């Protein structure tokens, strides 16, 4: 059995998740602090791939990065980078499709952040960078991790945009999703069903891991609040 589609899907999803993780955090933090009008415009633009059909996203990517388009031709002639019908072109497709999940989740986490904590750190002379990474990110970590997991799961199962920009070539651009379609198209129902079960198993493991992390985070937060309350009661009794 050829396991290349699984290997290819996992590496594409992993690389795209790393990209959307940092890009989503950066843009979510910017948008969360932006004025209302600018926030509304940016939010629409950054979330648009979430509501567009994946095939439309793939078509737009081809219009921009196709080898006969201005940007695609420039990349090919200047750097020798071809962004169509190669496996790494799927990274571009999955980044665009999965980014809104990371962005929306991170933005919601940042908007729920208690700015009083940041103000308290500023009174102690801490820099904005220190506050972001040592105060804001730990406070919002549950939402951040949830967004990353959802982005990974979405990238792992992406078909429409990936098929448009990469196609299906066994051992080169094949992913689990495109393999399922190809096997179904050639009446290999048993093979298609096997890959469907593989994808279901991986997705279930990812979601179970996310639920476990959420439960662990809640338990940690509860212990922290309990310890803080205990210290406050002891201090009150001492007075």
Coordinates of C-alpha atoms in Angstrom, one line a residue:
X1 CA 0.0 0.0 0.0
X2 CA 1.3 3.5 -0.9
X3 CA 1.2 5.7 2.2
X4 CA 2.5 8.8 0.3
X5 CA -0.9 10.5 0.3
X6 CA -1.0 10.4 4.1
X7 CA 2.6 11.6 4.4
X8 CA 2.0 14.4 2.0
X9 CA -1.2 15.5 3.7
X10 CA 0.4 15.6 7.1
X11 CA 3.4 17.6 6.0
X12 CA 1.3 20.0 4.1
X13 CA -1.1 20.5 7.1
X14 CA 1.8 20.8 9.5
X15 CA 3.7 23.4 7.5
X16 CA 0.5 25.4 6.8
X17 CA -0.5 25.3 10.5
X18 CA 2.9 26.8 11.6
X19 CA 2.4 29.6 9.0
X20 CA -1.2 30.4 10.0
X21 CA -0.3 30.1 13.7
X22 CA 2.1 33.0 13.7
X23 CA 0.3 35.0 10.9
X24 CA -3.1 34.5 12.6
X25 CA -1.8 35.6 16.0
X26 CA -0.1 38.7 14.5
X27 CA -3.1 39.8 12.5
X28 CA -5.6 38.9 15.2
X29 CA -3.7 41.1 17.7
X30 CA -3.6 44.0 15.2
X31 CA -7.3 43.8 14.3
X32 CA -8.4 43.4 18.0
X33 CA -6.7 46.7 18.8
X34 CA -7.8 48.5 15.6
X35 CA -10.5 51.2 15.4
X36 CA -14.0 49.9 14.7
X37 CA -14.2 50.9 11.1
X38 CA -10.7 49.5 10.2
X39 CA -11.5 46.4 12.2
X40 CA -14.7 45.8 10.3
X41 CA -13.0 46.1 6.9
X42 CA -10.0 43.9 7.8
X43 CA -12.3 41.3 9.5
X44 CA -14.3 40.9 6.2
X45 CA -11.1 40.6 4.1
X46 CA -9.4 38.1 6.4
X47 CA -12.4 36.0 7.0
X48 CA -13.6 35.9 3.3
X49 CA -11.9 32.5 2.5
X50 CA -14.0 30.9 5.2
X51 CA -17.2 31.5 3.4
X52 CA -16.0 31.1 -0.2
X53 CA -16.2 27.7 -1.8
X54 CA -12.8 26.1 -1.8
X55 CA -12.9 25.7 -5.6
X56 CA -13.4 29.5 -5.9
X57 CA -10.3 30.0 -3.7
X58 CA -8.4 27.6 -5.9
X59 CA -9.5 29.4 -9.0
X60 CA -8.4 32.8 -7.6
X61 CA -5.0 31.4 -6.6
X62 CA -4.5 30.1 -10.1
X63 CA -5.4 33.5 -11.5
X64 CA -2.7 35.1 -9.3
X65 CA 0.0 32.4 -9.1
X66 CA -0.5 30.6 -12.4
X67 CA 2.7 30.4 -14.5
X68 CA 1.2 32.6 -17.2
X69 CA 0.0 35.3 -14.7
X70 CA 2.1 38.3 -13.7
X71 CA 3.1 37.2 -10.2
X72 CA 3.4 33.5 -11.0
X73 CA 5.5 34.2 -14.1
X74 CA 7.7 36.6 -12.1
X75 CA 8.3 34.0 -9.3
X76 CA 9.1 31.4 -11.9
X77 CA 11.5 33.5 -13.9
X78 CA 13.2 35.2 -11.0
X79 CA 13.4 32.5 -8.4
X80 CA 12.5 29.3 -10.3
X81 CA 9.5 28.8 -8.0
X82 CA 6.5 27.2 -9.5
X83 CA 3.3 27.4 -7.5
X84 CA 1.1 25.1 -9.5
X85 CA 1.0 21.3 -9.9
X86 CA 3.7 20.8 -7.3
X87 CA 3.2 19.4 -3.8
X88 CA 4.2 22.6 -1.9
X89 CA 1.6 24.6 -3.8
X90 CA -0.9 22.9 -1.6
X91 CA 0.7 24.7 1.3
X92 CA -0.4 28.0 -0.2
X93 CA -4.0 26.6 -0.7
X94 CA -4.3 25.3 2.8
X95 CA -2.9 28.4 4.4
X96 CA -5.5 30.5 2.6
X97 CA -8.4 28.2 3.5
X98 CA -7.4 27.4 7.1
X99 CA -6.2 30.9 8.1
X100 CA -9.7 32.3 9.0
X101 CA -10.2 29.6 11.6
X102 CA -6.9 30.5 13.3
X103 CA -7.5 34.2 13.0
X104 CA -11.1 34.2 14.2
X105 CA -10.3 32.0 17.2
X106 CA -7.3 34.1 18.2
X107 CA -9.1 37.4 17.7
X108 CA -11.9 36.2 20.0
X109 CA -9.3 35.2 22.6
X110 CA -7.5 38.5 22.4
X111 CA -10.7 40.5 22.7
X112 CA -11.6 38.7 25.9
X113 CA -8.2 39.6 27.4
X114 CA -8.4 41.7 30.6
X115 CA -6.4 44.8 29.8
X116 CA -6.0 45.5 33.5
X117 CA -3.4 42.8 33.6
X118 CA -1.4 44.6 30.9
X119 CA -1.8 47.9 32.6
X120 CA -0.5 46.4 35.8
X121 CA 2.6 45.1 34.0
X122 CA 3.2 48.5 32.4
X123 CA 3.3 50.1 35.9
X124 CA 6.1 47.7 36.7
X125 CA 8.1 48.9 33.7
X126 CA 7.5 45.9 31.4
X127 CA 7.8 46.4 27.7
X128 CA 4.9 45.7 25.3
X129 CA 6.7 42.7 23.8
X130 CA 7.2 41.2 27.3
X131 CA 3.5 41.8 28.1
X132 CA 2.4 40.2 24.9
X133 CA 4.4 37.0 25.3
X134 CA 4.4 36.6 29.1
X135 CA 1.0 37.9 30.0
X136 CA -1.4 38.1 27.0
X137 CA -0.4 34.8 25.3
X138 CA -0.6 32.6 28.5
X139 CA -4.0 34.2 29.2
X140 CA -5.3 33.4 25.7
X141 CA -3.5 30.1 25.2
X142 CA -6.7 28.0 25.3
X143 CA -8.2 29.9 22.3
X144 CA -4.9 30.0 20.5
X145 CA -4.3 26.3 20.7
X146 CA -7.9 25.6 19.7
X147 CA -7.5 27.7 16.6
X148 CA -4.3 25.9 15.7
X149 CA -5.9 22.5 16.1
X150 CA -8.9 23.5 14.0
X151 CA -6.6 25.0 11.3
X152 CA -4.6 21.7 11.2
X153 CA -7.7 19.6 10.9
X154 CA -9.0 21.9 8.1
X155 CA -5.7 21.8 6.2
X156 CA -5.6 18.0 6.6
X157 CA -9.0 17.6 5.0
X158 CA -8.7 20.3 2.3
X159 CA -9.7 19.2 -1.2
X160 CA -11.2 21.9 -3.4
X161 CA -8.4 24.5 -3.5
X162 CA -5.7 21.8 -3.3
X163 CA -7.2 20.0 -6.3
X164 CA -7.4 23.2 -8.3
X165 CA -3.8 24.3 -7.8
X166 CA -2.0 20.9 -7.4
X167 CA -4.1 18.4 -9.2
X168 CA -3.5 14.7 -8.6
X169 CA -0.3 13.0 -9.4
X170 CA 0.5 9.7 -7.5
X171 CA 3.7 10.0 -5.5
X172 CA 4.0 13.8 -6.1
X173 CA 0.9 15.9 -5.3
X174 CA -1.5 13.2 -4.1
X175 CA -3.2 13.9 -0.7
X176 CA -5.7 11.9 1.2
X177 CA -8.6 14.0 0.0
X178 CA -7.6 13.9 -3.7
X179 CA -6.8 10.2 -3.5
X180 CA -10.3 9.5 -2.1
X181 CA -11.8 11.3 -5.1
X182 CA -9.5 9.6 -7.6
X183 CA -10.3 6.1 -6.2
X184 CA -14.0 6.8 -6.1
X185 CA -13.8 8.1 -9.7
X186 CA -12.2 4.8 -10.8
X187 CA -14.8 2.7 -9.0
X188 CA -12.3 1.6 -6.3
X189 CA -14.8 2.0 -3.4
X190 CA -12.8 -0.2 -1.0
X191 CA -9.6 1.9 -1.5
X192 CA -11.6 5.1 -1.1
X193 CA -13.3 3.9 2.1
X194 CA -10.0 2.9 3.6
X195 CA -8.6 6.4 3.1
X196 CA -11.8 7.9 4.4
X197 CA -11.4 5.8 7.6
X198 CA -7.7 6.9 7.9
X199 CA -8.8 10.6 7.6
X200 CA -11.6 10.1 10.2
X201 CA -9.1 8.4 12.6
X202 CA -6.6 11.2 12.4
X203 CA -9.3 13.9 12.7
X204 CA -10.7 12.2 15.8
X205 CA -7.3 12.0 17.4
X206 CA -6.7 15.7 16.8
X207 CA -10.0 16.7 18.2
X208 CA -9.6 14.4 21.3
X209 CA -6.2 16.1 21.9
X210 CA -7.8 19.5 21.7
X211 CA -10.5 18.5 24.2
X212 CA -7.9 17.0 26.5
X213 CA -5.9 20.3 26.4
X214 CA -9.0 22.3 27.1
X215 CA -9.9 20.2 30.1
X216 CA -6.3 20.4 31.4
X217 CA -6.3 24.2 30.9
X218 CA -9.6 24.6 32.8
X219 CA -8.3 22.4 35.7
X220 CA -5.1 24.4 35.9
X221 CA -7.0 27.7 35.9
X222 CA -9.3 26.3 38.6
X223 CA -6.4 25.3 40.8
X224 CA -4.8 28.8 40.2
X225 CA -8.0 30.6 41.3
X226 CA -8.4 28.3 44.3
X227 CA -4.8 29.0 45.4
X228 CA -5.2 32.7 44.9
X229 CA -8.4 32.7 46.9
X230 CA -6.7 30.7 49.7
X231 CA -3.9 33.2 49.9
X232 CA -6.3 36.1 50.0
X233 CA -8.3 34.5 52.9
X234 CA -5.1 33.8 54.8
X235 CA -4.0 37.4 54.3
X236 CA -7.4 38.7 55.5
X237 CA -7.2 36.5 58.6
X238 CA -3.7 37.7 59.4
X239 CA -5.0 41.3 59.4

